[in-house]
JSON list of C-alpha atoms in Angstrom, two decimals:
[
{"chain": "A", "resi": 1, "resn": "GLN", "atom": "CA", "xyz": [-19.63, 17.02, 3.89]},
{"chain": "A", "resi": 2, "resn": "VAL", "atom": "CA", "xyz": [-21.33, 17.62, 0.58]},
{"chain": "A", "resi": 3, "resn": "GLY", "atom": "CA", "xyz": [-24.29, 19.93, 0.13]},
{"chain": "A", "resi": 4, "resn": "LEU", "atom": "CA", "xyz": [-26.37, 19.51, -3.01]},
{"chain": "A", "resi": 5, "resn": "CYS", "atom": "CA", "xyz": [-27.95, 22.79, -4.05]},
{"chain": "A", "resi": 6, "resn": "VAL", "atom": "CA", "xyz": [-30.19, 21.96, -6.97]},
{"chain": "A", "resi": 7, "resn": "ALA", "atom": "CA", "xyz": [-32.75, 23.76, -9.12]},
{"chain": "A", "resi": 8, "resn": "ILE", "atom": "CA", "xyz": [-36.08, 22.01, -8.64]},
{"chain": "A", "resi": 9, "resn": "PRO", "atom": "CA", "xyz": [-36.81, 19.85, -11.71]},
{"chain": "A", "resi": 10, "resn": "LYS", "atom": "CA", "xyz": [-40.24, 19.07, -13.17]},
{"chain": "A", "resi": 11, "resn": "GLY", "atom": "CA", "xyz": [-42.59, 16.38, -11.92]},
{"chain": "A", "resi": 12, "resn": "LYS", "atom": "CA", "xyz": [-41.46, 13.90, -9.30]},
{"chain": "A", "resi": 13, "resn": "THR", "atom": "CA", "xyz": [-37.85, 14.10, -10.44]},
{"chain": "A", "resi": 14, "resn": "MET", "atom": "CA", "xyz": [-36.85, 15.97, -7.27]},
{"chain": "A", "resi": 15, "resn": "GLU", "atom": "CA", "xyz": [-37.84, 12.89, -5.26]},
{"chain": "A", "resi": 16, "resn": "LEU", "atom": "CA", "xyz": [-35.44, 10.81, -7.35]},
{"chain": "A", "resi": 17, "resn": "VAL", "atom": "CA", "xyz": [-32.68, 13.40, -6.88]},
{"chain": "A", "resi": 18, "resn": "VAL", "atom": "CA", "xyz": [-33.20, 13.41, -3.10]},
{"chain": "A", "resi": 19, "resn": "GLN", "atom": "CA", "xyz": [-33.27, 9.61, -2.88]},
{"chain": "A", "resi": 20, "resn": "LYS", "atom": "CA", "xyz": [-30.13, 9.07, -4.93]},
{"chain": "A", "resi": 21, "resn": "ALA", "atom": "CA", "xyz": [-28.26, 12.00, -3.37]},
{"chain": "A", "resi": 22, "resn": "VAL", "atom": "CA", "xyz": [-28.85, 10.49, 0.07]},
{"chain": "A", "resi": 23, "resn": "GLU", "atom": "CA", "xyz": [-27.60, 7.13, -1.20]},
{"chain": "A", "resi": 24, "resn": "LEU", "atom": "CA", "xyz": [-24.46, 8.94, -2.40]},
{"chain": "A", "resi": 25, "resn": "GLY", "atom": "CA", "xyz": [-23.90, 10.43, 1.04]},
{"chain": "A", "resi": 26, "resn": "VAL", "atom": "CA", "xyz": [-24.91, 14.10, 0.87]},
{"chain": "A", "resi": 27, "resn": "ALA", "atom": "CA", "xyz": [-25.14, 15.95, 4.17]},
{"chain": "A", "resi": 28, "resn": "ARG", "atom": "CA", "xyz": [-27.74, 18.49, 3.08]},
{"chain": "A", "resi": 29, "resn": "ILE", "atom": "CA", "xyz": [-29.97, 19.31, 0.14]},
{"chain": "A", "resi": 30, "resn": "GLN", "atom": "CA", "xyz": [-31.04, 22.83, -0.78]},
{"chain": "A", "resi": 31, "resn": "PRO", "atom": "CA", "xyz": [-33.83, 22.96, -3.40]},
{"chain": "A", "resi": 32, "resn": "LEU", "atom": "CA", "xyz": [-33.54, 26.14, -5.46]},
{"chain": "A", "resi": 33, "resn": "VAL", "atom": "CA", "xyz": [-35.82, 28.22, -7.64]},
{"chain": "A", "resi": 34, "resn": "THR", "atom": "CA", "xyz": [-34.00, 29.94, -10.50]},
{"chain": "A", "resi": 35, "resn": "GLU", "atom": "CA", "xyz": [-34.97, 32.23, -13.37]},
{"chain": "A", "resi": 36, "resn": "ARG", "atom": "CA", "xyz": [-35.39, 29.20, -15.61]},
{"chain": "A", "resi": 37, "resn": "THR", "atom": "CA", "xyz": [-37.03, 26.85, -13.11]},
{"chain": "A", "resi": 38, "resn": "VAL", "atom": "CA", "xyz": [-40.27, 25.65, -14.70]},
{"chain": "A", "resi": 39, "resn": "VAL", "atom": "CA", "xyz": [-41.84, 24.38, -11.46]},
{"chain": "A", "resi": 40, "resn": "LYS", "atom": "CA", "xyz": [-43.93, 26.78, -9.41]},
{"chain": "A", "resi": 41, "resn": "VAL", "atom": "CA", "xyz": [-43.51, 26.11, -5.70]},
{"chain": "A", "resi": 42, "resn": "HIS", "atom": "CA", "xyz": [-46.96, 26.78, -4.24]},
{"chain": "A", "resi": 43, "resn": "ASP", "atom": "CA", "xyz": [-46.73, 24.84, -0.99]},
{"chain": "A", "resi": 44, "resn": "ALA", "atom": "CA", "xyz": [-43.05, 24.87, -0.08]},
{"chain": "A", "resi": 45, "resn": "GLY", "atom": "CA", "xyz": [-43.63, 23.37, 3.37]},
{"chain": "A", "resi": 46, "resn": "LYS", "atom": "CA", "xyz": [-45.54, 20.41, 1.98]},
{"chain": "A", "resi": 47, "resn": "LYS", "atom": "CA", "xyz": [-42.88, 19.76, -0.66]},
{"chain": "A", "resi": 48, "resn": "GLN", "atom": "CA", "xyz": [-40.09, 20.05, 1.90]},
{"chain": "A", "resi": 49, "resn": "SER", "atom": "CA", "xyz": [-41.85, 17.54, 4.18]},
{"chain": "A", "resi": 50, "resn": "LYS", "atom": "CA", "xyz": [-42.29, 15.11, 1.28]},
{"chain": "A", "resi": 51, "resn": "TRP", "atom": "CA", "xyz": [-38.64, 15.39, 0.25]},
{"chain": "A", "resi": 52, "resn": "GLN", "atom": "CA", "xyz": [-37.52, 14.95, 3.87]},
{"chain": "A", "resi": 53, "resn": "ARG", "atom": "CA", "xyz": [-39.58, 11.73, 4.08]},
{"chain": "A", "resi": 54, "resn": "VAL", "atom": "CA", "xyz": [-37.94, 10.51, 0.87]},
{"chain": "A", "resi": 55, "resn": "ALA", "atom": "CA", "xyz": [-34.53, 11.26, 2.45]},
{"chain": "A", "resi": 56, "resn": "LEU", "atom": "CA", "xyz": [-35.49, 9.28, 5.57]},
{"chain": "A", "resi": 57, "resn": "GLU", "atom": "CA", "xyz": [-36.59, 6.27, 3.51]},
{"chain": "A", "resi": 58, "resn": "ALA", "atom": "CA", "xyz": [-33.37, 6.43, 1.48]},
{"chain": "A", "resi": 59, "resn": "CYS", "atom": "CA", "xyz": [-31.35, 6.51, 4.72]},
{"chain": "A", "resi": 60, "resn": "LYS", "atom": "CA", "xyz": [-33.12, 3.38, 5.94]},
{"chain": "A", "resi": 61, "resn": "GLN", "atom": "CA", "xyz": [-32.60, 1.61, 2.62]},
{"chain": "A", "resi": 62, "resn": "CYS", "atom": "CA", "xyz": [-28.89, 2.32, 2.31]},
{"chain": "A", "resi": 63, "resn": "GLY", "atom": "CA", "xyz": [-27.89, 2.15, 5.96]},
{"chain": "A", "resi": 64, "resn": "GLN", "atom": "CA", "xyz": [-27.01, 5.82, 6.21]},
{"chain": "A", "resi": 65, "resn": "ASN", "atom": "CA", "xyz": [-26.73, 6.72, 9.91]},
{"chain": "A", "resi": 66, "resn": "VAL", "atom": "CA", "xyz": [-27.10, 10.47, 9.48]},
{"chain": "A", "resi": 67, "resn": "LEU", "atom": "CA", "xyz": [-30.28, 11.96, 8.03]},
{"chain": "A", "resi": 68, "resn": "PRO", "atom": "CA", "xyz": [-29.47, 14.78, 5.60]},
{"chain": "A", "resi": 69, "resn": "VAL", "atom": "CA", "xyz": [-31.50, 17.93, 6.02]},
{"chain": "A", "resi": 70, "resn": "VAL", "atom": "CA", "xyz": [-33.67, 18.89, 3.05]},
{"chain": "A", "resi": 71, "resn": "ALA", "atom": "CA", "xyz": [-34.13, 22.64, 3.38]},
{"chain": "A", "resi": 72, "resn": "ALA", "atom": "CA", "xyz": [-37.15, 24.65, 2.28]},
{"chain": "A", "resi": 73, "resn": "PRO", "atom": "CA", "xyz": [-37.01, 25.78, -1.35]},
{"chain": "A", "resi": 74, "resn": "GLN", "atom": "CA", "xyz": [-35.38, 29.17, -1.81]},
{"chain": "A", "resi": 75, "resn": "ALA", "atom": "CA", "xyz": [-34.69, 31.51, -4.69]},
{"chain": "A", "resi": 76, "resn": "VAL", "atom": "CA", "xyz": [-31.06, 31.11, -5.75]},
{"chain": "A", "resi": 77, "resn": "GLY", "atom": "CA", "xyz": [-30.52, 34.86, -5.41]},
{"chain": "A", "resi": 78, "resn": "ASP", "atom": "CA", "xyz": [-31.73, 34.77, -1.80]},
{"chain": "A", "resi": 79, "resn": "TRP", "atom": "CA", "xyz": [-29.77, 31.65, -0.89]},
{"chain": "A", "resi": 80, "resn": "LEU", "atom": "CA", "xyz": [-26.34, 32.53, -2.31]},
{"chain": "A", "resi": 81, "resn": "PRO", "atom": "CA", "xyz": [-25.48, 35.48, -0.05]},
{"chain": "A", "resi": 82, "resn": "GLY", "atom": "CA", "xyz": [-26.40, 33.60, 3.13]},
{"chain": "A", "resi": 83, "resn": "ARG", "atom": "CA", "xyz": [-24.91, 30.19, 2.35]},
{"chain": "A", "resi": 84, "resn": "GLY", "atom": "CA", "xyz": [-22.15, 30.59, 4.88]},
{"chain": "A", "resi": 85, "resn": "GLU", "atom": "CA", "xyz": [-18.42, 30.37, 4.54]},
{"chain": "A", "resi": 86, "resn": "GLY", "atom": "CA", "xyz": [-15.94, 27.58, 4.67]},
{"chain": "A", "resi": 87, "resn": "ALA", "atom": "CA", "xyz": [-17.41, 25.24, 2.09]},
{"chain": "A", "resi": 88, "resn": "ALA", "atom": "CA", "xyz": [-15.79, 25.00, -1.32]},
{"chain": "A", "resi": 89, "resn": "GLY", "atom": "CA", "xyz": [-18.33, 25.97, -3.98]},
{"chain": "A", "resi": 90, "resn": "LEU", "atom": "CA", "xyz": [-18.66, 24.33, -7.39]},
{"chain": "A", "resi": 91, "resn": "VAL", "atom": "CA", "xyz": [-21.33, 25.39, -9.88]},
{"chain": "A", "resi": 92, "resn": "ALA", "atom": "CA", "xyz": [-22.07, 23.21, -12.90]},
{"chain": "A", "resi": 93, "resn": "SER", "atom": "CA", "xyz": [-22.18, 25.48, -15.93]},
{"chain": "A", "resi": 94, "resn": "LEU", "atom": "CA", "xyz": [-22.63, 25.20, -19.68]},
{"chain": "A", "resi": 95, "resn": "ALA", "atom": "CA", "xyz": [-21.00, 28.60, -20.19]},
{"chain": "A", "resi": 96, "resn": "GLY", "atom": "CA", "xyz": [-17.67, 28.97, -21.91]},
{"chain": "A", "resi": 97, "resn": "GLY", "atom": "CA", "xyz": [-14.83, 29.41, -19.47]},
{"chain": "A", "resi": 98, "resn": "ALA", "atom": "CA", "xyz": [-16.11, 26.79, -17.03]},
{"chain": "A", "resi": 99, "resn": "ARG", "atom": "CA", "xyz": [-13.20, 24.64, -15.86]},
{"chain": "A", "resi": 100, "resn": "GLU", "atom": "CA", "xyz": [-13.05, 20.88, -16.32]},
{"chain": "A", "resi": 101, "resn": "PHE", "atom": "CA", "xyz": [-14.72, 19.27, -13.30]},
{"chain": "A", "resi": 102, "resn": "ARG", "atom": "CA", "xyz": [-12.14, 16.52, -12.85]},
{"chain": "A", "resi": 103, "resn": "GLY", "atom": "CA", "xyz": [-9.28, 19.02, -13.06]},
{"chain": "A", "resi": 104, "resn": "VAL", "atom": "CA", "xyz": [-10.85, 21.21, -10.39]},
{"chain": "A", "resi": 105, "resn": "LEU", "atom": "CA", "xyz": [-11.40, 18.24, -8.08]},
{"chain": "A", "resi": 106, "resn": "ARG", "atom": "CA", "xyz": [-7.84, 17.01, -8.54]},
{"chain": "A", "resi": 107, "resn": "GLY", "atom": "CA", "xyz": [-6.55, 20.55, -7.95]},
{"chain": "A", "resi": 108, "resn": "PHE", "atom": "CA", "xyz": [-7.41, 20.44, -4.25]},
{"chain": "A", "resi": 109, "resn": "ALA", "atom": "CA", "xyz": [-4.28, 19.71, -2.19]},
{"chain": "A", "resi": 110, "resn": "GLU", "atom": "CA", "xyz": [-6.53, 17.90, 0.28]},
{"chain": "A", "resi": 111, "resn": "PRO", "atom": "CA", "xyz": [-10.22, 17.08, 0.11]},
{"chain": "A", "resi": 112, "resn": "PRO", "atom": "CA", "xyz": [-12.17, 20.09, 1.38]},
{"chain": "A", "resi": 113, "resn": "ALA", "atom": "CA", "xyz": [-14.02, 19.63, 4.67]},
{"chain": "A", "resi": 114, "resn": "ALA", "atom": "CA", "xyz": [-17.23, 20.76, 2.96]},
{"chain": "A", "resi": 115, "resn": "VAL", "atom": "CA", "xyz": [-18.36, 21.25, -0.63]},
{"chain": "A", "resi": 116, "resn": "ASP", "atom": "CA", "xyz": [-21.50, 22.94, -1.93]},
{"chain": "A", "resi": 117, "resn": "LEU", "atom": "CA", "xyz": [-22.41, 21.61, -5.36]},
{"chain": "A", "resi": 118, "resn": "LEU", "atom": "CA", "xyz": [-24.72, 23.92, -7.31]},
{"chain": "A", "resi": 119, "resn": "ILE", "atom": "CA", "xyz": [-26.74, 22.31, -10.13]},
{"chain": "A", "resi": 120, "resn": "GLY", "atom": "CA", "xyz": [-28.92, 24.49, -12.32]},
{"chain": "A", "resi": 121, "resn": "PRO", "atom": "CA", "xyz": [-32.15, 23.95, -14.21]},
{"chain": "A", "resi": 122, "resn": "GLU", "atom": "CA", "xyz": [-32.56, 22.62, -17.71]},
{"chain": "A", "resi": 123, "resn": "GLY", "atom": "CA", "xyz": [-31.29, 25.44, -19.86]},
{"chain": "A", "resi": 124, "resn": "ASP", "atom": "CA", "xyz": [-28.61, 26.27, -17.25]},
{"chain": "A", "resi": 125, "resn": "PHE", "atom": "CA", "xyz": [-28.39, 29.22, -14.95]},
{"chain": "A", "resi": 126, "resn": "THR", "atom": "CA", "xyz": [-28.73, 32.70, -16.42]},
{"chain": "A", "resi": 127, "resn": "PRO", "atom": "CA", "xyz": [-25.47, 34.65, -16.85]},
{"chain": "A", "resi": 128, "resn": "GLU", "atom": "CA", "xyz": [-26.55, 36.81, -13.90]},
{"chain": "A", "resi": 129, "resn": "GLU", "atom": "CA", "xyz": [-27.03, 33.74, -11.68]},
{"chain": "A", "resi": 130, "resn": "ILE", "atom": "CA", "xyz": [-23.60, 32.39, -12.66]},
{"chain": "A", "resi": 131, "resn": "ALA", "atom": "CA", "xyz": [-22.08, 35.81, -11.87]},
{"chain": "A", "resi": 132, "resn": "ALA", "atom": "CA", "xyz": [-23.82, 35.82, -8.47]},
{"chain": "A", "resi": 133, "resn": "ALA", "atom": "CA", "xyz": [-22.52, 32.29, -7.77]},
{"chain": "A", "resi": 134, "resn": "VAL", "atom": "CA", "xyz": [-18.97, 33.34, -8.70]},
{"chain": "A", "resi": 135, "resn": "ALA", "atom": "CA", "xyz": [-19.31, 36.42, -6.46]},
{"chain": "A", "resi": 136, "resn": "ALA", "atom": "CA", "xyz": [-20.35, 34.04, -3.64]},
{"chain": "A", "resi": 137, "resn": "GLY", "atom": "CA", "xyz": [-17.16, 32.02, -4.14]},
{"chain": "A", "resi": 138, "resn": "PHE", "atom": "CA", "xyz": [-18.31, 29.28, -6.51]},
{"chain": "A", "resi": 139, "resn": "VAL", "atom": "CA", "xyz": [-16.03, 27.98, -9.25]},
{"chain": "A", "resi": 140, "resn": "PRO", "atom": "CA", "xyz": [-17.83, 27.29, -12.57]},
{"chain": "A", "resi": 141, "resn": "VAL", "atom": "CA", "xyz": [-17.17, 23.72, -13.69]},
{"chain": "A", "resi": 142, "resn": "SER", "atom": "CA", "xyz": [-18.05, 21.85, -16.85]},
{"chain": "A", "resi": 143, "resn": "LEU", "atom": "CA", "xyz": [-19.50, 18.35, -16.53]},
{"chain": "A", "resi": 144, "resn": "GLY", "atom": "CA", "xyz": [-18.44, 17.58, -20.11]},
{"chain": "A", "resi": 145, "resn": "GLY", "atom": "CA", "xyz": [-19.59, 18.33, -23.62]},
{"chain": "A", "resi": 146, "resn": "ILE", "atom": "CA", "xyz": [-23.00, 16.70, -23.31]},
{"chain": "A", "resi": 147, "resn": "VAL", "atom": "CA", "xyz": [-25.96, 18.67, -21.95]},
{"chain": "A", "resi": 148, "resn": "LEU", "atom": "CA", "xyz": [-27.31, 16.70, -18.98]},
{"chain": "A", "resi": 149, "resn": "ARG", "atom": "CA", "xyz": [-30.73, 16.75, -17.36]},
{"chain": "A", "resi": 150, "resn": "VAL", "atom": "CA", "xyz": [-30.87, 18.12, -13.81]},
{"chain": "A", "resi": 151, "resn": "GLU", "atom": "CA", "xyz": [-31.06, 14.70, -12.17]},
{"chain": "A", "resi": 152, "resn": "THR", "atom": "CA", "xyz": [-28.26, 13.27, -14.31]},
{"chain": "A", "resi": 153, "resn": "ALA", "atom": "CA", "xyz": [-25.97, 16.25, -13.67]},
{"chain": "A", "resi": 154, "resn": "ALA", "atom": "CA", "xyz": [-26.57, 16.06, -9.91]},
{"chain": "A", "resi": 155, "resn": "LEU", "atom": "CA", "xyz": [-25.91, 12.34, -9.66]},
{"chain": "A", "resi": 156, "resn": "TYR", "atom": "CA", "xyz": [-22.92, 12.46, -12.00]},
{"chain": "A", "resi": 157, "resn": "ALA", "atom": "CA", "xyz": [-21.29, 15.27, -10.03]},
{"chain": "A", "resi": 158, "resn": "LEU", "atom": "CA", "xyz": [-22.02, 13.66, -6.65]},
{"chain": "A", "resi": 159, "resn": "SER", "atom": "CA", "xyz": [-20.57, 10.36, -7.87]},
{"chain": "A", "resi": 160, "resn": "ALA", "atom": "CA", "xyz": [-17.43, 12.10, -9.11]},
{"chain": "A", "resi": 161, "resn": "LEU", "atom": "CA", "xyz": [-17.01, 13.89, -5.77]},
{"chain": "A", "resi": 162, "resn": "ARG", "atom": "CA", "xyz": [-17.44, 10.62, -3.91]},
{"chain": "A", "resi": 163, "resn": "TYR", "atom": "CA", "xyz": [-14.92, 8.91, -6.18]},
{"chain": "A", "resi": 164, "resn": "GLU", "atom": "CA", "xyz": [-12.29, 11.65, -5.97]},
{"chain": "A", "resi": 165, "resn": "PHE", "atom": "CA", "xyz": [-12.59, 12.39, -2.27]},
{"chain": "A", "resi": 166, "resn": "GLY", "atom": "CA", "xyz": [-13.76, 9.02, -0.98]},
{"chain": "A", "resi": 167, "resn": "ALA", "atom": "CA", "xyz": [-16.55, 10.81, 0.82]}
]
């Protein structure tokens, strides 16, 4: 089971992320507000309902039998400590020292039962947010030498997970 934990991008891009993530088989989506998130979440309940409807439509379109839960937006600092245990954690990072994504995926002896994939905002997470993610058990991974937009990073990483683990 893959959980996509993603900083909310500008405009209607989150709807695209939700739609495509469902098509790629995510089990849950956690929208996040970070230090560098540009979007102001005024009506979180309304946004959550909209994103959940997008997930339902994507399920119908792709024949997905299980509707992923789209959680209410949360601050990354509030979400990290309570995310639960048992899921492998991978955080996409532009910082030096992040491990190659493919190498990390291939380093698992067996596919993990659950993976939380943390994708930051444009401009990346702050060093403090990366440190908090590492403290919560996330492994910083590099998605390559090119800086990707939020939606591209999310879909790239989900596709790679699906390819490597057949999930």
